[in-house]
Short mmCIF file of C-alpha atoms in Angstrom, two decimals:
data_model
loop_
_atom_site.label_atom_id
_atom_site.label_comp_id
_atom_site.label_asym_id
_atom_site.label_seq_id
_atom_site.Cartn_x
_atom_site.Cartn_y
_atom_site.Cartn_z
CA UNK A 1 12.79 -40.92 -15.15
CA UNK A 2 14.31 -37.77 -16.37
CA UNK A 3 17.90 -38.53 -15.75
CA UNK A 4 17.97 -37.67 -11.99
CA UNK A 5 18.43 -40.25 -9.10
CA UNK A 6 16.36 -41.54 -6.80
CA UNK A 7 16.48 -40.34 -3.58
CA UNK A 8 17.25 -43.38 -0.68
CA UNK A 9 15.24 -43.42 2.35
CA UNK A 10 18.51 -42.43 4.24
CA UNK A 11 19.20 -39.44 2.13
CA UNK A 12 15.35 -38.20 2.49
CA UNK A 13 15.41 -38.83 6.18
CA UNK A 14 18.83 -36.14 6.38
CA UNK A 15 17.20 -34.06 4.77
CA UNK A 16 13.64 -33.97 6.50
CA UNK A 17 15.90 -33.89 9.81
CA UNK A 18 17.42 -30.54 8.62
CA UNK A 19 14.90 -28.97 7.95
CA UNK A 20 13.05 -29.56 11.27
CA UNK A 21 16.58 -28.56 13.09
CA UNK A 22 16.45 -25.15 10.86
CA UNK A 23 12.02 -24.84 11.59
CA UNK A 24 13.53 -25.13 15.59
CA UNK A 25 16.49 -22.50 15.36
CA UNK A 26 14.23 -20.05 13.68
CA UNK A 27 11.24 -20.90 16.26
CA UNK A 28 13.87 -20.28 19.13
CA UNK A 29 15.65 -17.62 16.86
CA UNK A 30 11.67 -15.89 17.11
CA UNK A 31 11.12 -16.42 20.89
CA UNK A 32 14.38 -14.65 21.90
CA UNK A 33 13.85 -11.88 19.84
CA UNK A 34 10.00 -11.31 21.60
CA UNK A 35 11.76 -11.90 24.72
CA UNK A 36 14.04 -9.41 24.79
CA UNK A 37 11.72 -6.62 23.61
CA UNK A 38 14.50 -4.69 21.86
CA UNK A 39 13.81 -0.95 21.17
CA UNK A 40 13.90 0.10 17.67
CA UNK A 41 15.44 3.69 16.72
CA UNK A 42 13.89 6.53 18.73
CA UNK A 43 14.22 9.71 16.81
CA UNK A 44 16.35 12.60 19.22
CA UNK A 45 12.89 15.16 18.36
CA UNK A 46 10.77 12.45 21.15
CA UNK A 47 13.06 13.00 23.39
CA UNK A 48 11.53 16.08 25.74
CA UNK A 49 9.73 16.75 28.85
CA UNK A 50 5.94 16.28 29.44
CA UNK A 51 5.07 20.08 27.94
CA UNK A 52 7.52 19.62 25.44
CA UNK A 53 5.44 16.36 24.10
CA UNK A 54 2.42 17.76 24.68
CA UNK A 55 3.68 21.13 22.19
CA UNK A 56 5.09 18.70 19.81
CA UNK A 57 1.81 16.25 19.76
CA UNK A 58 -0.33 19.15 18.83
CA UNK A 59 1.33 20.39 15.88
CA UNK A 60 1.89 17.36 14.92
CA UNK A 61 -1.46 16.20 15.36
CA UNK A 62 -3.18 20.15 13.52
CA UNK A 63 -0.50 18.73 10.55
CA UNK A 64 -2.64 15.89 9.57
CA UNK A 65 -6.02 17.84 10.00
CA UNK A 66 -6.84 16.83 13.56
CA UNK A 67 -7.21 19.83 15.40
CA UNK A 68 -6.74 20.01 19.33
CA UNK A 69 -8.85 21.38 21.81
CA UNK A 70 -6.67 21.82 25.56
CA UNK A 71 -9.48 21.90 28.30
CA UNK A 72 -8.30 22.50 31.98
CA UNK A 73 -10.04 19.25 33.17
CA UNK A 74 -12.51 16.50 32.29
CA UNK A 75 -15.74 18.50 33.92
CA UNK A 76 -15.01 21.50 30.80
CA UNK A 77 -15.40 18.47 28.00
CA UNK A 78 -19.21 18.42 27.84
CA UNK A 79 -19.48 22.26 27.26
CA UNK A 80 -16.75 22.04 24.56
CA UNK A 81 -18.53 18.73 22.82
CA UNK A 82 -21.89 20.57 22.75
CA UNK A 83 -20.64 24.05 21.43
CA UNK A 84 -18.47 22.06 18.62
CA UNK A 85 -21.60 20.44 17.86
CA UNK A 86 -23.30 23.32 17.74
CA UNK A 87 -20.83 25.35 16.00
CA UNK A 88 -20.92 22.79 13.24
CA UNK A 89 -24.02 22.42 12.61
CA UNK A 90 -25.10 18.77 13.52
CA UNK A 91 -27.57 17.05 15.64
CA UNK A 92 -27.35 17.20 19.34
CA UNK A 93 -26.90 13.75 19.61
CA UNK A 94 -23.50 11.80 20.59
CA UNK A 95 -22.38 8.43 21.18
CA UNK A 96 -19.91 7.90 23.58
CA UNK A 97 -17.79 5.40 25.20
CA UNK A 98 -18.60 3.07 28.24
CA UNK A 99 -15.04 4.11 29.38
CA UNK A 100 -14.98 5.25 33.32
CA UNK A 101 -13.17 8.65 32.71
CA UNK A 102 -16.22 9.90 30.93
CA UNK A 103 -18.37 8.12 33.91
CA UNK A 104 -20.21 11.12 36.39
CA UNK A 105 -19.60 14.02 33.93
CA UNK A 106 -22.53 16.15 33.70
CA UNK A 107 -23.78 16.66 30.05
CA UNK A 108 -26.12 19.48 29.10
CA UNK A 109 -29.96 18.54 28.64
CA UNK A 110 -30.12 19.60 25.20
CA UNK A 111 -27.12 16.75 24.17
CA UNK A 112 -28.63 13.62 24.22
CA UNK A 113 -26.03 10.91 24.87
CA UNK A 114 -25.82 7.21 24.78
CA UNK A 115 -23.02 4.95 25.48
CA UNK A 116 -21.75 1.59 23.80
CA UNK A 117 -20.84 0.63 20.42
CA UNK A 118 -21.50 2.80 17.50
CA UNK A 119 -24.05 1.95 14.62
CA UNK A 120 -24.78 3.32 11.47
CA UNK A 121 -27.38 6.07 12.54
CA UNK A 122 -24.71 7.52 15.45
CA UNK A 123 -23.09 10.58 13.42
CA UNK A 124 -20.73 11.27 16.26
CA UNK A 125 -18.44 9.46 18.66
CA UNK A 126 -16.39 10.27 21.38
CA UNK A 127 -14.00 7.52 22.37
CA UNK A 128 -10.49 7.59 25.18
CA UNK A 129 -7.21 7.35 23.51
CA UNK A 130 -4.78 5.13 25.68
CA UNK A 131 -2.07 7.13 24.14
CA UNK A 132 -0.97 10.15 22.02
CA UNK A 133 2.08 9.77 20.36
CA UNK A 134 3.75 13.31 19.74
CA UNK A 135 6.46 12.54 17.29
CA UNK A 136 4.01 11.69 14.76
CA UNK A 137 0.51 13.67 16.47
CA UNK A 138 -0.61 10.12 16.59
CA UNK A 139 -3.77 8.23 18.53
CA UNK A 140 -3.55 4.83 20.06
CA UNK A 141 -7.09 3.82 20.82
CA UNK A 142 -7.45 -0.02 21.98
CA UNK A 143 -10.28 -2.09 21.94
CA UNK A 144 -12.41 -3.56 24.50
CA UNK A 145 -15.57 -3.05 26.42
CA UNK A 146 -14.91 0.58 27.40
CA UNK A 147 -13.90 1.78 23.87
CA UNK A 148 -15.69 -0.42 21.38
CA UNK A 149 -13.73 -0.04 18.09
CA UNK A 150 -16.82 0.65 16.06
CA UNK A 151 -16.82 4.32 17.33
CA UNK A 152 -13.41 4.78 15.62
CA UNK A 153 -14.75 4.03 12.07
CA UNK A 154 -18.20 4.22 12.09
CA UNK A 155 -19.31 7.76 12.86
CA UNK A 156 -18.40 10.75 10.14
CA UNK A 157 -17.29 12.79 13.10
CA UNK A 158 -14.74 11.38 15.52
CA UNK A 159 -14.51 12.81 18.70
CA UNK A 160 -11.33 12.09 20.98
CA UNK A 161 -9.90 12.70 24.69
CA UNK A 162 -6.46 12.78 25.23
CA UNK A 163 -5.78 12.79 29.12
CA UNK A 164 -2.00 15.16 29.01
CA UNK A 165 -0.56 12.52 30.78
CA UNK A 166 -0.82 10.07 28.09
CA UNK A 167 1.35 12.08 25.93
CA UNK A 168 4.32 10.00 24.80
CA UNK A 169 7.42 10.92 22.89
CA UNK A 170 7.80 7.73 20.95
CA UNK A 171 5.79 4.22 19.46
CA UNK A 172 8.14 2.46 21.89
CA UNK A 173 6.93 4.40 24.90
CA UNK A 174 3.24 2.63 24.23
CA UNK A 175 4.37 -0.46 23.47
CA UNK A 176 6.08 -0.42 26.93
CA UNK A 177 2.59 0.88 28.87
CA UNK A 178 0.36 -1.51 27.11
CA UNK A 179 3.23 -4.41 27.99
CA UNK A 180 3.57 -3.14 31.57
CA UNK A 181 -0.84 -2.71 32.05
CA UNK A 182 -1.36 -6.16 30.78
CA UNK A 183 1.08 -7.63 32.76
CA UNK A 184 2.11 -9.21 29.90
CA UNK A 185 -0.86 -11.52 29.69
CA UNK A 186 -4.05 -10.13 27.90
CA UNK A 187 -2.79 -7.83 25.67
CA UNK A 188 -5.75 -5.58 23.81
CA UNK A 189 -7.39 -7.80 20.43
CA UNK A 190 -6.72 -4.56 18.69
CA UNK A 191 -4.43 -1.49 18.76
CA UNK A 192 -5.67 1.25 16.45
CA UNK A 193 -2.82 3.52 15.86
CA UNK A 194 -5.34 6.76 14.24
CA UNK A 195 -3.09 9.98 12.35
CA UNK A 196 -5.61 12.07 11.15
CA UNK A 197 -9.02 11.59 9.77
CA UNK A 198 -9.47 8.58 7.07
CA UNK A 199 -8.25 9.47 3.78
CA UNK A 200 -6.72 8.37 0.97
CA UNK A 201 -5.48 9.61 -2.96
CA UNK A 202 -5.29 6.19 -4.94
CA UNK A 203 -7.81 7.05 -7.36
CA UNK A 204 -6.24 9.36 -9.51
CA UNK A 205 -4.47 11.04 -6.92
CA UNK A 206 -7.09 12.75 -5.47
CA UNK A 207 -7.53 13.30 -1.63
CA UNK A 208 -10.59 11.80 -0.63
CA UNK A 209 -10.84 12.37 3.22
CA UNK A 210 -13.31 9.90 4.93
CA UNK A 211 -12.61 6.63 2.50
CA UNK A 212 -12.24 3.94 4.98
CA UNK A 213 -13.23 5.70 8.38
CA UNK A 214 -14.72 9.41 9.68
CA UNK A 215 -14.09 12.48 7.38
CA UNK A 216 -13.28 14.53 10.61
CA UNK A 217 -11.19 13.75 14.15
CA UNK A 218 -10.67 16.14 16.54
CA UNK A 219 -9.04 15.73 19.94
CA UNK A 220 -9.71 17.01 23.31
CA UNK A 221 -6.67 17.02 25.16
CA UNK A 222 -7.62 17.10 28.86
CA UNK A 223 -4.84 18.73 31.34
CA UNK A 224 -5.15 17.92 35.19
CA UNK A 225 -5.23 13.72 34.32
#
């Protein structure tokens, strides 16, 4: 041996017991704090009305590069998709979400559009966001069948509606809807939280905007729903 003492089956067995009394408190310790749901700090600037969110959301969101379009309902978005298409210079073509808002719009004959999942010849998406969070100008998109995360990532050109009323003040605030439209069952697999088109400056610090997703978002916020 090395000058230490063996340990007796007693003294092993104390401290195996220990340790599966601590493994229990912090398992309980864990379950109480998931319970309760406890709201972290919620900064005084998320704290306004619906316009005031809405205000605050879309500088916010033109801050990080993701410019807002406001459109007076959901039957002015294919007009506004097909002249930003135009206006920029791509293909007429868009991939869109199976989502039901989008479901019964009328799109113009010269837009060809498909919905489902995004692939790698689909240049441009347009997906729902289930929230906008306007004390950061942040997107929550979840996944599922009628937003398939691939159009998130996949396409160069990200294309989102905001419905106004999904404007929150704070993270908290979606945390609470998702909580309260799962009844607290099936939550979403995923919860994209989306600031801005995909960037990043680790090489050399030089912003390089479309690294790990598209090089361009922009959002249609959609008053009226």
């Amino acid at each position: 041996g090395t000058g230490g003492q063996a340990m007796t089956g007693g003294s092993r067995d104390a401290i195996l017991n220990r340790l599966r009394a601590r493994r229990i408190a912090d398992g309980q310790s864990v379950d109480a704090r998931l319970a309760a749901r406890a709201r972290n700090t919620v900064p005084a600037r998320a704290a306004l009305d619906a316009e005031g969110r809405i205000a605050l959301f879309i500088d916010e969101a033109e801050k990080v590069a993701a410019p807002v379009t406001r459109l007076p309902g959901l039957e002015a978005l294919p007009g506004a998709v097909a002249d930003l298409l135009r206006d920029s210079n791509l293909p007429a073509r868009l991939r869109r979400s199976p989502d039901p808002l989008l479901e019964g719009l009328t799109w113009p004959e010269a837009l060809e559009v498909t919905a489902g999942p995004a692939g790698d010849a689909d240049h441009v998406a347009l997906s729902v966001a289930t929230a906008g969070v306007a004390e950061t100008g942040t997107l929550v998109l979840t996944s599922g069948p009628d937003n398939p995360t691939t159009l998130n990532f996949l396409p160069d050109l990200h294309l989102v509606v905001l419905p106004a009323s999904r404007v929150t003040g704070a993270y908290e605030d979606v945390w609470d809807a998702l909580r309260q439209r799962a009844d607290d069952r099936f939550m979403p697999r995923v919860v994209n939280w989306i600031t801005g088109p995909s960037r990043t400056a680790d090489i050399e610090q030089t912003l390089l905007m479309g690294a790990h997703g598209p090089r361009s978002l922009r959002v249609f916020l959609i008053d009226g729903v």
